[in-house]
Coordinates of C-alpha atoms and ligand atoms in Angstrom, one line a residue:
M1405 CA -129.1 -140.3 -4.7
N1406 CA -132.5 -141.5 -3.7
S1407 CA -135.4 -139.1 -3.8
V1408 CA -137.7 -138.3 -0.9
P1409 CA -140.1 -141.1 -0.2
E1410 CA -143.9 -141.2 -0.7
R1411 CA -145.6 -139.7 2.3
R1412 CA -146.3 -142.0 5.3
D1413 CA -149.2 -141.8 7.7
D1414 CA -150.0 -138.3 8.9
T1415 CA -146.6 -136.7 8.8
P1416 CA -146.9 -133.1 7.5
A1417 CA -145.8 -132.9 3.8
L1418 CA -143.4 -130.0 4.6
I1419 CA -141.8 -128.9 7.8
A1420 CA -139.5 -125.9 8.3
Q1421 CA -137.7 -126.0 11.7
S1422 CA -136.0 -122.9 12.9
V1423 CA -134.7 -122.0 9.4
S1424 CA -132.3 -119.1 9.3
K1425 CA -130.4 -117.5 6.4
T1426 CA -128.0 -114.6 6.5
F1427 CA -126.4 -112.7 3.5
G1428 CA -123.4 -110.8 4.7
E1429 CA -124.9 -108.4 7.3
T1430 CA -128.5 -109.0 6.3
V1431 CA -130.4 -111.6 8.3
A1432 CA -133.0 -112.5 5.6
V1433 CA -134.7 -115.3 7.6
R1434 CA -134.7 -115.7 11.4
E1435 CA -135.7 -119.0 12.9
A1436 CA -138.8 -119.6 10.7
S1437 CA -140.8 -122.6 11.7
F1438 CA -144.0 -123.9 10.2
E1439 CA -145.7 -127.0 8.9
V1440 CA -147.8 -127.6 5.8
E1441 CA -150.2 -130.6 5.6
R1442 CA -150.9 -132.4 2.4
G1443 CA -153.8 -130.6 0.7
E1444 CA -153.1 -127.4 2.6
I1445 CA -152.3 -124.0 1.1
V1446 CA -150.1 -121.7 3.2
A1447 CA -149.3 -118.1 2.3
L1448 CA -146.1 -116.4 3.3
L1449 CA -147.3 -112.8 3.6
G1450 CA -145.2 -109.7 4.3
P1451 CA -143.8 -106.5 3.0
S1452 CA -141.0 -106.4 0.4
G1453 CA -137.6 -107.6 1.8
C1454 CA -139.0 -109.5 4.9
G1455 CA -137.6 -112.8 3.8
K1456 CA -140.4 -114.5 2.0
S1457 CA -138.6 -115.5 -1.2
T1458 CA -135.5 -116.6 0.7
T1459 CA -137.7 -118.9 2.8
L1460 CA -139.2 -120.4 -0.4
R1461 CA -135.7 -120.8 -1.9
V1462 CA -134.5 -122.6 1.2
L1463 CA -137.4 -125.0 1.0
A1464 CA -136.8 -125.6 -2.7
G1465 CA -133.0 -126.1 -2.2
F1466 CA -131.8 -123.1 -4.1
E1467 CA -130.3 -121.6 -1.0
R1468 CA -128.6 -123.4 1.8
P1469 CA -129.8 -122.2 5.3
D1470 CA -127.2 -121.3 8.0
G1471 CA -129.3 -123.0 10.6
G1472 CA -132.4 -125.1 11.0
A1473 CA -133.8 -128.0 9.0
V1474 CA -136.4 -128.7 6.3
K1475 CA -138.3 -132.0 6.2
I1476 CA -140.3 -133.3 3.3
N1477 CA -142.7 -136.2 3.8
G1478 CA -140.9 -136.7 7.1
E1479 CA -137.4 -136.9 5.6
V1480 CA -134.7 -134.4 6.4
V1481 CA -133.7 -132.7 3.1
V1482 CA -131.4 -130.2 4.7
D1483 CA -130.0 -129.7 8.2
E1484 CA -126.4 -129.2 9.4
S1485 CA -125.3 -132.6 8.1
T1486 CA -127.7 -133.3 5.3
W1487 CA -128.1 -131.8 1.8
R1488 CA -130.4 -133.0 -0.9
P1489 CA -130.4 -130.9 -4.1
P1490 CA -133.6 -129.5 -5.5
E1491 CA -134.2 -132.3 -8.0
H1492 CA -134.3 -134.9 -5.1
R1493 CA -136.8 -133.1 -2.9
R1494 CA -140.1 -133.8 -4.6
I1495 CA -140.8 -130.1 -4.8
G1496 CA -142.6 -128.4 -7.7
M1497 CA -141.7 -124.8 -8.3
V1498 CA -143.8 -122.1 -10.1
P1499 CA -141.5 -119.2 -10.6
Q1500 CA -142.7 -115.6 -10.7
D1501 CA -142.3 -115.3 -14.4
F1502 CA -143.6 -118.9 -15.0
A1503 CA -140.3 -119.6 -16.9
L1504 CA -141.9 -121.8 -19.6
F1505 CA -139.5 -123.2 -22.1
P1506 CA -140.3 -121.1 -25.2
H1507 CA -139.1 -123.6 -27.7
L1508 CA -141.1 -126.5 -26.2
S1509 CA -144.9 -127.0 -26.7
V1510 CA -147.3 -126.8 -23.8
G1511 CA -147.4 -130.6 -23.6
E1512 CA -143.6 -130.8 -23.7
N1513 CA -143.4 -128.1 -21.0
V1514 CA -145.8 -130.0 -18.8
G1515 CA -144.0 -133.3 -19.4
F1516 CA -140.6 -131.8 -18.7
G1517 CA -140.2 -133.0 -15.1
L1518 CA -141.6 -136.5 -15.7
P1519 CA -139.3 -139.4 -15.4
D1520 CA -136.7 -139.3 -18.3
G1521 CA -137.9 -142.4 -20.1
Q1522 CA -141.4 -141.1 -20.6
R1523 CA -140.1 -137.7 -21.6
A1524 CA -137.5 -139.0 -24.1
W1525 CA -140.1 -141.3 -25.6
W1526 CA -142.5 -138.5 -26.2
T1527 CA -139.9 -136.1 -27.6
R1528 CA -138.8 -138.8 -30.0
Q1529 CA -142.4 -139.3 -31.1
L1530 CA -142.9 -135.6 -31.5
R1531 CA -139.9 -135.2 -33.8
R1532 CA -141.2 -138.0 -36.0
L1533 CA -144.7 -136.9 -36.1
R1534 CA -146.3 -133.7 -34.7
H1535 CA -149.7 -135.0 -34.0
V1536 CA -148.9 -137.7 -31.5
E1537 CA -151.0 -137.9 -28.3
A1538 CA -149.4 -136.6 -25.2
P1539 CA -148.6 -139.1 -22.4
A1540 CA -151.5 -139.8 -20.0
R1541 CA -150.0 -137.8 -17.1
V1542 CA -149.6 -134.7 -19.3
R1543 CA -153.2 -135.0 -20.6
E1544 CA -154.4 -135.5 -17.0
M1545 CA -152.5 -132.4 -15.8
L1546 CA -153.7 -130.2 -18.7
E1547 CA -157.3 -131.4 -17.9
L1548 CA -156.8 -130.5 -14.2
V1549 CA -155.8 -127.0 -15.1
G1550 CA -158.5 -126.6 -17.7
L1551 CA -156.3 -126.6 -20.7
D1552 CA -157.1 -129.8 -22.5
G1553 CA -156.5 -129.3 -26.2
F1554 CA -153.6 -126.9 -25.5
A1555 CA -150.8 -129.6 -25.7
E1556 CA -149.5 -128.5 -29.1
R1557 CA -149.6 -124.7 -28.6
F1558 CA -146.4 -122.8 -27.8
P1559 CA -145.8 -120.5 -24.8
H1560 CA -146.0 -117.3 -27.0
E1561 CA -149.6 -118.4 -28.0
L1562 CA -150.8 -118.3 -24.4
S1563 CA -152.4 -115.5 -22.3
G1564 CA -150.8 -114.7 -19.0
G1565 CA -153.4 -116.7 -17.1
E1566 CA -152.9 -119.7 -19.4
A1567 CA -149.1 -119.6 -19.0
Q1568 CA -149.6 -119.6 -15.2
R1569 CA -151.7 -122.7 -15.5
V1570 CA -149.2 -124.4 -17.7
A1571 CA -146.4 -123.6 -15.2
L1572 CA -148.7 -125.1 -12.4
A1573 CA -149.4 -128.2 -14.5
R1574 CA -145.6 -128.6 -15.1
A1575 CA -144.9 -128.3 -11.3
L1576 CA -147.7 -130.8 -10.4
A1577 CA -147.0 -133.4 -13.1
P1578 CA -144.3 -135.4 -11.2
Q1579 CA -146.6 -135.6 -8.1
P1580 CA -144.5 -133.5 -5.8
A1581 CA -144.9 -133.5 -2.1
A1582 CA -145.3 -129.7 -2.2
V1583 CA -145.5 -127.0 -4.7
L1584 CA -143.9 -123.6 -4.1
L1585 CA -145.3 -120.5 -5.9
D1586 CA -143.4 -117.2 -5.9
E1587 CA -145.7 -114.2 -6.2
P1588 CA -147.9 -116.2 -8.5
F1589 CA -150.2 -113.3 -9.6
S1590 CA -147.7 -110.5 -9.9
N1591 CA -147.3 -110.9 -13.6
L1592 CA -151.0 -111.0 -14.3
D1593 CA -153.5 -108.3 -15.2
Q1594 CA -155.1 -106.8 -12.1
N1595 CA -158.6 -107.5 -13.4
L1596 CA -157.9 -111.2 -13.8
R1597 CA -156.4 -111.8 -10.4
A1598 CA -159.5 -112.3 -8.3
S1599 CA -160.9 -115.0 -10.7
L1600 CA -157.5 -116.7 -11.2
R1601 CA -157.1 -116.9 -7.4
L1602 CA -160.3 -119.0 -7.2
A1603 CA -159.2 -121.2 -10.1
M1604 CA -155.7 -121.7 -8.5
R1605 CA -157.2 -122.7 -5.2
S1606 CA -159.5 -125.3 -6.7
I1607 CA -156.6 -126.8 -8.9
L1608 CA -154.3 -127.1 -5.8
K1609 CA -157.2 -128.6 -3.8
A1610 CA -157.9 -131.1 -6.6
A1611 CA -154.2 -132.0 -6.8
D1612 CA -154.2 -132.6 -3.0
T1613 CA -150.6 -131.5 -2.6
A1614 CA -149.1 -129.2 0.0
A1615 CA -148.7 -125.6 -1.4
V1616 CA -146.7 -122.6 -0.1
F1617 CA -147.0 -119.3 -1.9
V1618 CA -145.3 -116.0 -1.4
T1619 CA -147.2 -112.7 -1.6
H1620 CA -147.1 -109.1 -0.4
D1621 CA -150.8 -108.7 -1.2
R1622 CA -153.1 -109.2 1.8
E1623 CA -156.2 -109.9 -0.2
E1624 CA -154.4 -112.6 -2.1
A1625 CA -153.2 -114.3 1.0
L1626 CA -156.5 -114.1 2.9
S1627 CA -158.6 -115.4 -0.1
L1628 CA -156.3 -118.1 -1.3
A1629 CA -154.6 -119.6 1.7
D1630 CA -155.9 -122.0 4.4
R1631 CA -153.3 -120.5 6.7
V1632 CA -151.3 -117.4 6.5
A1633 CA -147.8 -116.9 8.0
V1634 CA -147.1 -113.2 8.3
M1635 CA -143.4 -112.3 8.1
R1636 CA -141.6 -109.2 9.2
L1637 CA -137.9 -108.6 9.3
G1638 CA -137.1 -112.2 8.6
R1639 CA -139.4 -113.6 11.4
I1640 CA -142.8 -115.2 11.2
E1641 CA -144.8 -113.0 13.6
Q1642 CA -148.0 -115.1 13.5
I1643 CA -149.4 -118.0 11.6
G1644 CA -153.1 -118.8 11.5
T1645 CA -156.2 -119.0 9.5
P1646 CA -157.2 -115.9 7.5
D1647 CA -159.9 -115.2 10.1
E1648 CA -157.4 -115.5 13.0
I1649 CA -154.9 -113.3 11.3
Y1650 CA -157.5 -110.6 10.5
Y1651 CA -159.6 -110.6 13.6
R1652 CA -157.1 -111.8 16.2
P1653 CA -153.8 -110.2 15.2
Q1654 CA -151.2 -110.7 17.9
T1655 CA -149.1 -107.7 17.1
R1656 CA -149.8 -104.1 16.0
F1657 CA -147.8 -104.7 12.8
I1658 CA -150.1 -107.6 11.8
G1659 CA -153.2 -105.7 12.8
T1660 CA -152.3 -102.9 10.4
F1661 CA -150.6 -104.9 7.6
V1662 CA -153.4 -107.5 7.0
G1663 CA -156.3 -105.0 6.9
D1664 CA -157.5 -101.4 7.5
A1665 CA -157.4 -100.8 11.2
N1666 CA -158.6 -98.2 13.7
I1667 CA -156.3 -98.1 16.7
L1668 CA -157.4 -96.2 19.8
P1669 CA -156.1 -95.9 23.4
G1670 CA -158.0 -98.0 25.9
R1671 CA -158.1 -98.4 29.7
R1672 CA -158.9 -101.7 31.3
L1673 CA -162.4 -101.9 32.8
R1674 CA -163.7 -105.3 34.0
S1675 CA -163.1 -107.7 31.1
G1676 CA -163.2 -104.9 28.5
A1677 CA -161.8 -101.4 28.0
E1678 CA -163.0 -97.9 28.2
T1679 CA -162.3 -96.0 25.0
E1680 CA -163.4 -92.8 23.3
L1681 CA -166.1 -95.0 21.6
G1682 CA -167.4 -96.1 25.0
Y1683 CA -167.0 -99.4 26.7
V1684 CA -165.8 -102.2 24.4
I1685 CA -165.7 -105.9 25.1
L1686 CA -162.3 -107.4 24.3
A1687 CA -161.9 -110.5 22.2
N1688 CA -158.5 -111.1 23.9
P1689 CA -158.5 -109.5 27.4
P1690 CA -154.8 -108.9 28.2
A1691 CA -153.2 -110.7 31.2
D1692 CA -153.5 -109.0 34.5
D1693 CA -149.8 -108.1 34.5
A1694 CA -150.0 -106.4 31.2
G1695 CA -151.0 -103.1 32.8
D1696 CA -154.2 -101.1 32.6
S1697 CA -153.5 -99.1 29.4
F1698 CA -153.3 -100.6 26.0
D1699 CA -154.4 -99.9 22.5
I1700 CA -157.5 -101.5 21.0
L1701 CA -158.1 -102.3 17.3
L1702 CA -161.4 -102.2 15.5
R1703 CA -161.8 -102.9 11.7
P1704 CA -163.8 -100.3 9.7
E1705 CA -166.6 -102.8 9.2
Q1706 CA -166.9 -103.3 13.0
L1707 CA -168.2 -99.8 13.4
A1708 CA -171.6 -98.2 12.5
L1709 CA -172.9 -94.6 12.5
K1710 CA -176.1 -93.2 13.9
P1711 CA -177.3 -89.7 13.2
T1712 CA -177.3 -87.2 16.0
T1713 CA -177.7 -83.4 16.3
H1714 CA -175.2 -80.6 16.1
D1715 CA -175.9 -79.7 19.7
D1716 CA -175.1 -83.2 21.0
P1717 CA -172.0 -82.7 23.1
E1718 CA -170.8 -86.2 22.4
R1719 CA -171.2 -85.9 18.6
A1720 CA -168.5 -87.0 16.1
T1721 CA -168.3 -85.4 12.7
V1722 CA -168.2 -87.0 9.2
M1723 CA -165.0 -85.8 7.5
S1724 CA -165.3 -87.6 4.1
S1725 CA -167.1 -90.4 2.4
E1726 CA -166.3 -92.5 -0.5
Y1727 CA -169.2 -94.3 -2.2
Y1728 CA -168.5 -97.7 -3.8
G1729 CA -172.0 -98.9 -4.5
H1730 CA -171.7 -102.2 -2.5
D1731 CA -170.4 -100.2 0.5
Q1732 CA -169.0 -96.8 1.5
V1733 CA -165.9 -95.8 3.5
V1734 CA -166.7 -92.9 5.8
R1735 CA -164.1 -91.2 7.9
V1736 CA -165.2 -89.6 11.1
R1737 CA -163.5 -87.2 13.5
L1738 CA -164.1 -87.9 17.2
R1739 CA -164.2 -85.2 19.8
S1740 CA -160.6 -85.7 20.8
G1741 CA -159.6 -85.1 17.2
A1742 CA -158.8 -88.8 16.6
E1743 CA -160.2 -90.1 13.3
V1744 CA -161.7 -93.4 12.6
E1745 CA -162.6 -95.1 9.4
T1746 CA -165.9 -97.0 9.0
R1747 CA -167.0 -99.3 6.2
L1748 CA -170.8 -99.2 5.9
R1749 CA -173.6 -100.4 3.8
T1750 CA -175.2 -97.7 1.6
E1751 CA -178.8 -97.6 2.7
V1752 CA -177.9 -94.3 4.3
V1753 CA -175.4 -92.1 2.5
W1754 CA -173.3 -89.8 4.7
H1755 CA -171.9 -86.4 3.9
P1756 CA -169.1 -84.2 5.3
D1757 CA -170.1 -82.3 8.5
D1758 CA -173.0 -84.7 9.3
P1759 CA -173.1 -85.1 13.2
V1760 CA -173.0 -88.7 14.1
T1761 CA -172.5 -91.2 17.0
V1762 CA -170.1 -94.1 16.3
V1763 CA -171.4 -97.4 17.4
V1764 CA -169.1 -100.4 18.1
L1765 CA -170.6 -103.6 16.6
D1766 CA -168.1 -106.2 17.7
D1767 CA -165.6 -107.2 20.3
A1768 CA -162.4 -105.2 20.0
I1769 CA -158.8 -106.6 19.9
A1770 CA -156.3 -105.5 22.6
L1771 CA -152.8 -104.8 21.2
P1772 CA -149.7 -104.6 23.3
R1773 CA -148.2 -101.1 23.3
Ligands
ADP1804 P1 -139.0 -110.8 0.1 O1 -139.2 -112.0 -0.7 O2 -139.8 -110.8 1.3 O3 -139.1 -109.5 -0.6 P2 -136.2 -111.6 0.2 O4 -136.3 -113.0 0.8 O5 -136.1 -111.5 -1.3 O6 -137.5 -110.8 0.7 O7 -135.0 -110.8 0.9 C1 -134.8 -110.7 2.3 C2 -133.6 -109.8 2.6 O8 -132.5 -110.5 2.1 C3 -133.6 -108.5 1.8 O9 -133.0 -107.6 2.7 C4 -132.7 -108.8 0.6 O10 -132.1 -107.6 0.2 C5 -131.8 -109.8 1.2 N1 -131.3 -110.8 0.1 C6 -132.0 -111.7 -0.5 N2 -131.3 -112.4 -1.4 C7 -130.0 -111.9 -1.3 C8 -128.8 -112.3 -1.9 N3 -128.7 -113.3 -2.8 N4 -127.7 -111.6 -1.5 C9 -127.7 -110.6 -0.6 N5 -128.9 -110.2 0.0 C10 -130.0 -110.9 -0.3

């Protein structure tokens, strides 16, 4: 069977069209559609059980969807009448546990997916003589992931971060149309994750391949991806840039899942809304037929506090404050009893019982009820 062709013109590297997958009674994925361009990194973000891994497995060809289609470099790899197995899809996979072959060296691991001739040649050479130079593509990949000089090490001699990079080099070596990464940071030390995210992003950008990764960690998705597809109950609820997802969530679930959120009732007033925090401008004024009452969302960093006096009838009251150095999170009780969370710089340190006025710094987001 022929493999998927090289990419032509400006066709997206990867297209999922209305992909659905059911296991018995469970609808794991419902009509998921998205496209990934070459050189683009897309995150599938959502809580556990929302269908992220199943979507990834359908793309890779480890699961057959019940409906929909997947195209790679413009070619259908699965639909109701087509089936290409994983090895003919030009997909590179980085499993959650990296799944390096323990009995193969780093170089042999990276060379594993290369065309058979090249691999067999090298394995033969290795058997004869340990210190043979790795094939050019293997050396190039190890250099790309910052592990040149590691070709003869074995997986048990690697740190978690290094093993991740070997798995990535192995996935990229055969020049796939897309790489798929399943929870790529879940097996790594919490302290390492932030720096490894940046390294992963620059490796994927340098490789200029399409990438899709699965995560339930909002920070990971927002910091690593060019676009984030937020999934819930098998559906993609919204797909957009990190900024769109964070500041223009289209649903209440997304608003609260991708970041800390204050949600308050609002009443339509001109192109904004009247709220307990006063009049707010809306970034997305609801359509006229959406009614006059809706909720508004403000992120903690979109609020500020001003001191006031205990006899100010409009005062709010500081409930608690957590000081982090670079910023502080201050919870405030409004007159109605509703609480809001603010994230502030630390030039003023707030204390419980301080009387304050809450100031809205930004446009608010209207949410459907
Ligand atoms: P996520 O990756 O977002 O945690 P999954 O795609 O693993 O979610 O699972 C989505 C849903 O499908 C869950 O309810 C899960 O229990 C179910 N599921 C996944 N794989 C199987 C399977 N092989 N057999 C039965 N149910 C499955």
